[in-house]
PDB file of C-alpha atoms in Angstrom:
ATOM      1  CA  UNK A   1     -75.436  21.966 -11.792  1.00 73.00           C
ATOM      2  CA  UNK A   2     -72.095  20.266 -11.259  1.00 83.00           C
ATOM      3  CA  UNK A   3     -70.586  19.842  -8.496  1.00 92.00           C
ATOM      4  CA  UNK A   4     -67.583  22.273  -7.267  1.00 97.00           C
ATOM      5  CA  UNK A   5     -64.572  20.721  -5.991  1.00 98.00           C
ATOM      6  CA  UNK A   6     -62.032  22.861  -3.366  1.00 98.00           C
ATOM      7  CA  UNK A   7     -58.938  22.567  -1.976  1.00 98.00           C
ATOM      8  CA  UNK A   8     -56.653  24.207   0.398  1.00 98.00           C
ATOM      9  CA  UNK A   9     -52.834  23.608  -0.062  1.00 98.00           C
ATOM     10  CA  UNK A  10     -49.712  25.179   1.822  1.00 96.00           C
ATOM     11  CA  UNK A  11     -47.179  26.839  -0.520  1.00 96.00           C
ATOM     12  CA  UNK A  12     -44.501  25.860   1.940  1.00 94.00           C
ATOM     13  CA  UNK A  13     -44.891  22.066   0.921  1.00 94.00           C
ATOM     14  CA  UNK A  14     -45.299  22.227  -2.774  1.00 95.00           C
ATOM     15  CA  UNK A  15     -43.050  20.389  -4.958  1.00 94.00           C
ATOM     16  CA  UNK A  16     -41.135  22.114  -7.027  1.00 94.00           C
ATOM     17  CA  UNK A  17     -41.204  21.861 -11.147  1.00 93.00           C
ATOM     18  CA  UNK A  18     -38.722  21.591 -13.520  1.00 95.00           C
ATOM     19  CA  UNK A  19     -37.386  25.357 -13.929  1.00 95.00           C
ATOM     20  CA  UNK A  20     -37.683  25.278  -9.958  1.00 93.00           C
ATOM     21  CA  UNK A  21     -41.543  27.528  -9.665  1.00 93.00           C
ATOM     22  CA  UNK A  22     -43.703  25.615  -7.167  1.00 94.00           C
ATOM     23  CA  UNK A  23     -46.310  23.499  -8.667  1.00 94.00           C
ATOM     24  CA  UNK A  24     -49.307  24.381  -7.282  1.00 94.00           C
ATOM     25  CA  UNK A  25     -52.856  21.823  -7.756  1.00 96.00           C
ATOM     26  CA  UNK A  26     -54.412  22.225 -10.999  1.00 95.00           C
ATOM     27  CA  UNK A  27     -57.671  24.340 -10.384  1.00 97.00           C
ATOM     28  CA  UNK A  28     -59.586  26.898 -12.623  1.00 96.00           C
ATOM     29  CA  UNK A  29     -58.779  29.226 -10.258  1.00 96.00           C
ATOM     30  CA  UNK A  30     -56.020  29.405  -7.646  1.00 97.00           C
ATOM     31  CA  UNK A  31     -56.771  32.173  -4.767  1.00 97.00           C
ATOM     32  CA  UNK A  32     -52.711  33.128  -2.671  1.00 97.00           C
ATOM     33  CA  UNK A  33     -54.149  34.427   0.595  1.00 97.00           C
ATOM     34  CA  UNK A  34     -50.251  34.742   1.794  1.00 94.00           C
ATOM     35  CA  UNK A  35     -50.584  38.530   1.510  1.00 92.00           C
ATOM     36  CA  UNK A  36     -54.069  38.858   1.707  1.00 92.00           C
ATOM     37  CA  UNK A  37     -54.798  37.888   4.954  1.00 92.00           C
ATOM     38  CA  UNK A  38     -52.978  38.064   8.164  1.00 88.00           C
ATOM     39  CA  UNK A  39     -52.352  34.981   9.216  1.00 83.00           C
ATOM     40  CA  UNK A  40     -54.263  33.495  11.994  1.00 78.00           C
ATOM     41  CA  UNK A  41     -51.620  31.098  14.102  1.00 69.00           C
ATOM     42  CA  UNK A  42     -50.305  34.277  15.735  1.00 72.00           C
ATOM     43  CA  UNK A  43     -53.069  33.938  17.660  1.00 75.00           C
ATOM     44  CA  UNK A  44     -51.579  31.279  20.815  1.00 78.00           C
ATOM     45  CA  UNK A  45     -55.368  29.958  21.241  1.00 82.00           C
ATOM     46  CA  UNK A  46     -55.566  28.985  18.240  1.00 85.00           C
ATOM     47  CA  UNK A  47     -51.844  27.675  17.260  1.00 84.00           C
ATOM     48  CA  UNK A  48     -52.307  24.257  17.763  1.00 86.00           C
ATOM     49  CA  UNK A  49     -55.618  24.210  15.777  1.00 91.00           C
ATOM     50  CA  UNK A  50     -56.664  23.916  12.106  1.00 92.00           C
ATOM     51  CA  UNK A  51     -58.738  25.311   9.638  1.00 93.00           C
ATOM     52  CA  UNK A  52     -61.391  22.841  10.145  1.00 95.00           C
ATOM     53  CA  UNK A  53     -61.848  23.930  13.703  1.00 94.00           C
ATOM     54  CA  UNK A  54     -64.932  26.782  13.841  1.00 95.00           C
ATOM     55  CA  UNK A  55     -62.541  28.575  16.242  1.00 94.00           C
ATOM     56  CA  UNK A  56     -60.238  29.188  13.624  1.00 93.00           C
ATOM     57  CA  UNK A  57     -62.810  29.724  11.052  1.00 95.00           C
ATOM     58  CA  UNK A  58     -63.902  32.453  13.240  1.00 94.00           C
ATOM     59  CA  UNK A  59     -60.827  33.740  13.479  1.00 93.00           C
ATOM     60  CA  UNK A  60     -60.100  33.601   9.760  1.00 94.00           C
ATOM     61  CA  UNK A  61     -63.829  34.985   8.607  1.00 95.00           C
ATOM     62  CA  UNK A  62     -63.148  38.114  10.953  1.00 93.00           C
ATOM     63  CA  UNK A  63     -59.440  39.015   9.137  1.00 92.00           C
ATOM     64  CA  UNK A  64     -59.570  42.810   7.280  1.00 94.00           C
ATOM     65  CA  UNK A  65     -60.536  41.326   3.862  1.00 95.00           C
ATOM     66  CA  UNK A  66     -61.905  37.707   4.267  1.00 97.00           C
ATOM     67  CA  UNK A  67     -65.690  38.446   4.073  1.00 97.00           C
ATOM     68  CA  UNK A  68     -65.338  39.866   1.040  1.00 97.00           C
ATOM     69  CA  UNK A  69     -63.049  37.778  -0.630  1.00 97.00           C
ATOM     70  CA  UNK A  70     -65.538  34.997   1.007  1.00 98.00           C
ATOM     71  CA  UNK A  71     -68.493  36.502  -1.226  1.00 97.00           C
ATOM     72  CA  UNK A  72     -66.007  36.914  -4.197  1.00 97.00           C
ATOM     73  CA  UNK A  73     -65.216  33.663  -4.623  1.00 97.00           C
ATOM     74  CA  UNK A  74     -68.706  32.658  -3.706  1.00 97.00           C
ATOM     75  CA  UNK A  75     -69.981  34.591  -6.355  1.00 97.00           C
ATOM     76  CA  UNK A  76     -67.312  33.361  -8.938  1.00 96.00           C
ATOM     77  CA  UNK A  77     -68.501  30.078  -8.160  1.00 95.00           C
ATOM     78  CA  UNK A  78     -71.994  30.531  -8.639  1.00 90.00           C
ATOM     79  CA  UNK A  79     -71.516  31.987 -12.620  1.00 91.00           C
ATOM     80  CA  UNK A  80     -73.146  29.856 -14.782  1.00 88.00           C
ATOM     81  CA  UNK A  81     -69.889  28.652 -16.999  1.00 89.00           C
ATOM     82  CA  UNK A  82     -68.254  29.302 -13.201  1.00 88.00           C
ATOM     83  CA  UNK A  83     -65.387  27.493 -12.551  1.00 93.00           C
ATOM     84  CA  UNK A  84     -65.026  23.401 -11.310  1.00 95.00           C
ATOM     85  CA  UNK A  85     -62.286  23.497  -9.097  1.00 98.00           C
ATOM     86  CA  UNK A  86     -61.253  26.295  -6.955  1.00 98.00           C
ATOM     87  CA  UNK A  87     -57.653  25.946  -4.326  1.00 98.00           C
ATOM     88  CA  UNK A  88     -56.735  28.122  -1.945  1.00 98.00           C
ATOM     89  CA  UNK A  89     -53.255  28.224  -0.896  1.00 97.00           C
ATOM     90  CA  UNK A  90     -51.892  29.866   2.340  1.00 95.00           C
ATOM     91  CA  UNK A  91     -48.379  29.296   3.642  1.00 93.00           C
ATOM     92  CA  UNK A  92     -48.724  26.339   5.576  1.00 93.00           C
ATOM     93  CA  UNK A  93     -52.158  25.019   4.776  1.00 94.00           C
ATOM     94  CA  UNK A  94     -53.210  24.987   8.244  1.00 92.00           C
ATOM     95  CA  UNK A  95     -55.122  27.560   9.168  1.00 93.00           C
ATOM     96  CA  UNK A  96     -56.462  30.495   6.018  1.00 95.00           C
ATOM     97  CA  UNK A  97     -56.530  27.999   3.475  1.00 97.00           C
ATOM     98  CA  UNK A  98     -58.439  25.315   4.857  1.00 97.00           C
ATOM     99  CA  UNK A  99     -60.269  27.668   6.848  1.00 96.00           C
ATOM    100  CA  UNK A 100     -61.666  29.388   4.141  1.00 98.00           C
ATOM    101  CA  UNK A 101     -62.203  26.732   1.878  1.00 98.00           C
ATOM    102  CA  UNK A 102     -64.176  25.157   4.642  1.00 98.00           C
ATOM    103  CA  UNK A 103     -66.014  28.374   4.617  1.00 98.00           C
ATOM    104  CA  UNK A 104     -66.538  28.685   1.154  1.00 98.00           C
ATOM    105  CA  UNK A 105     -67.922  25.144   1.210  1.00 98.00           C
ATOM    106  CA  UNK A 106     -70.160  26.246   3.827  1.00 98.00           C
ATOM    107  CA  UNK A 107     -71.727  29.195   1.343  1.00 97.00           C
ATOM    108  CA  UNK A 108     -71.685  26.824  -1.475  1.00 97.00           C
ATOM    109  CA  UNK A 109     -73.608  24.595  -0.276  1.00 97.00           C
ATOM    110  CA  UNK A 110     -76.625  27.266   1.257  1.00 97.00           C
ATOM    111  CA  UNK A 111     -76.484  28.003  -2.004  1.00 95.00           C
ATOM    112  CA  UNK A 112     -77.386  24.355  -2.916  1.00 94.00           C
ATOM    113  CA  UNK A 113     -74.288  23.065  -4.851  1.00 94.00           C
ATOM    114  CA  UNK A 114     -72.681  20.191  -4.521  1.00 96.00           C
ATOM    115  CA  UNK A 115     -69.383  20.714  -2.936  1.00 97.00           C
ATOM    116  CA  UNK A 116     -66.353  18.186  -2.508  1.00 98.00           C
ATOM    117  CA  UNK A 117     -63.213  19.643  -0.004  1.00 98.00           C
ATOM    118  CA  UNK A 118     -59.889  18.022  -0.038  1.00 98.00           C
ATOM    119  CA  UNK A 119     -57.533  19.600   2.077  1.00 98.00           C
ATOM    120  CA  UNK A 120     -53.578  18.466   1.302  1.00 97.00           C
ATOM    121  CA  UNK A 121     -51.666  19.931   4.044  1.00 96.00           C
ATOM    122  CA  UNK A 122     -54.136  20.567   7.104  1.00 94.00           C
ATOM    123  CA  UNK A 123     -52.749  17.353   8.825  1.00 92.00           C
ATOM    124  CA  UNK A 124     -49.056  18.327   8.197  1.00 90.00           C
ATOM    125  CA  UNK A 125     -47.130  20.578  10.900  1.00 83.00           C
ATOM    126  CA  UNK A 126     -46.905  24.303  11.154  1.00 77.00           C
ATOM    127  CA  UNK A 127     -44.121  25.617   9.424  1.00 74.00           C
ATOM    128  CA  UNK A 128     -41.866  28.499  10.984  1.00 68.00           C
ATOM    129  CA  UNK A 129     -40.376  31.018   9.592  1.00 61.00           C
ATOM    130  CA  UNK A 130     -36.737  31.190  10.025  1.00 50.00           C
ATOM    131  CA  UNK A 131     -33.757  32.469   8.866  1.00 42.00           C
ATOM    132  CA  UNK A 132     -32.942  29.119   7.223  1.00 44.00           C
ATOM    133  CA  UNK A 133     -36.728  29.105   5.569  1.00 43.00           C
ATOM    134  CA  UNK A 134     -35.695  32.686   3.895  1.00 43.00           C
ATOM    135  CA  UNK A 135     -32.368  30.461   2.442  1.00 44.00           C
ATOM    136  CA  UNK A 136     -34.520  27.882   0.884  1.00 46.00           C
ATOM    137  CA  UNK A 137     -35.434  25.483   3.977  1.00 44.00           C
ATOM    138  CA  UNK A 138     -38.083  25.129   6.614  1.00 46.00           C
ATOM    139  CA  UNK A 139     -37.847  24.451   9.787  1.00 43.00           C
ATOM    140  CA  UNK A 140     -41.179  22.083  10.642  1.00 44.00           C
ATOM    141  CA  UNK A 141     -43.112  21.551  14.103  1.00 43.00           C
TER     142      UNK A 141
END
């Protein structure tokens, strides 16, 4: 079997394409957990933390909806003419993306496939909503 490549993105620090849509990375599937799952940096214990940190995993794996979407997109990725790339994309990038890609990775692999992560935005700072983000700019710690 081939192995499955993942990655978890922000959708705050996408470029933007030519008729101005964000460009997100090119994946047979691409999972928005934006409105899906509530995000996880509310919590002030883990604010400062990333989705590679099992704290936040935790945090992320016990949102309303994540176990299942977890098995979903475990599943999906398990189908025989299943898909070779998979990128989840969560505001930021910092904590539900790259948590549950690193989670997904996790199940992928107990499963015995090959998995390869590549998080793009984990390392970059948190983004805050503002009023100037809701006119077209972010305000970045």
């Amino acid at each position: 079997m081939r192995p499955i490549r993942l990655t978890s993105f922000g959708y705050l620090h996408l470029s933007t394409g030519p008729d101005g849509s964000l460009v997100p990375p090119a994946a047979d599937r691409i999972e928005d957990v934006r409105d899906r799952l509530r995000d996880p940096a509310a919590a002030r214990d883990i604010l400062d933390l990333d989705g590679l940190s099992p704290r936040v995993q935790d945090v992320v794996l016990n949102t309303l909806g994540a176990r299942e979407l977890l098995a979903n997109l475990a599943d999906y990725a398990d189908l025989p003419a299943g898909p070779s790339h998979i990128a989840i994309g969560c505001a930021g990038g910092r904590h539900r993306a790259s948590g549950l890609t690193e989670l997904l990775g996790r199940e992928l692999r107990a499963r015995g496939r090959e998995v390869v992560i590549e998080h793009l935005h984990v390392h970059l700072p948190r983004v805050l909503k503002t009023s100037a983000t809701q006119a077209g700019q972010e305000t970045v710690r």
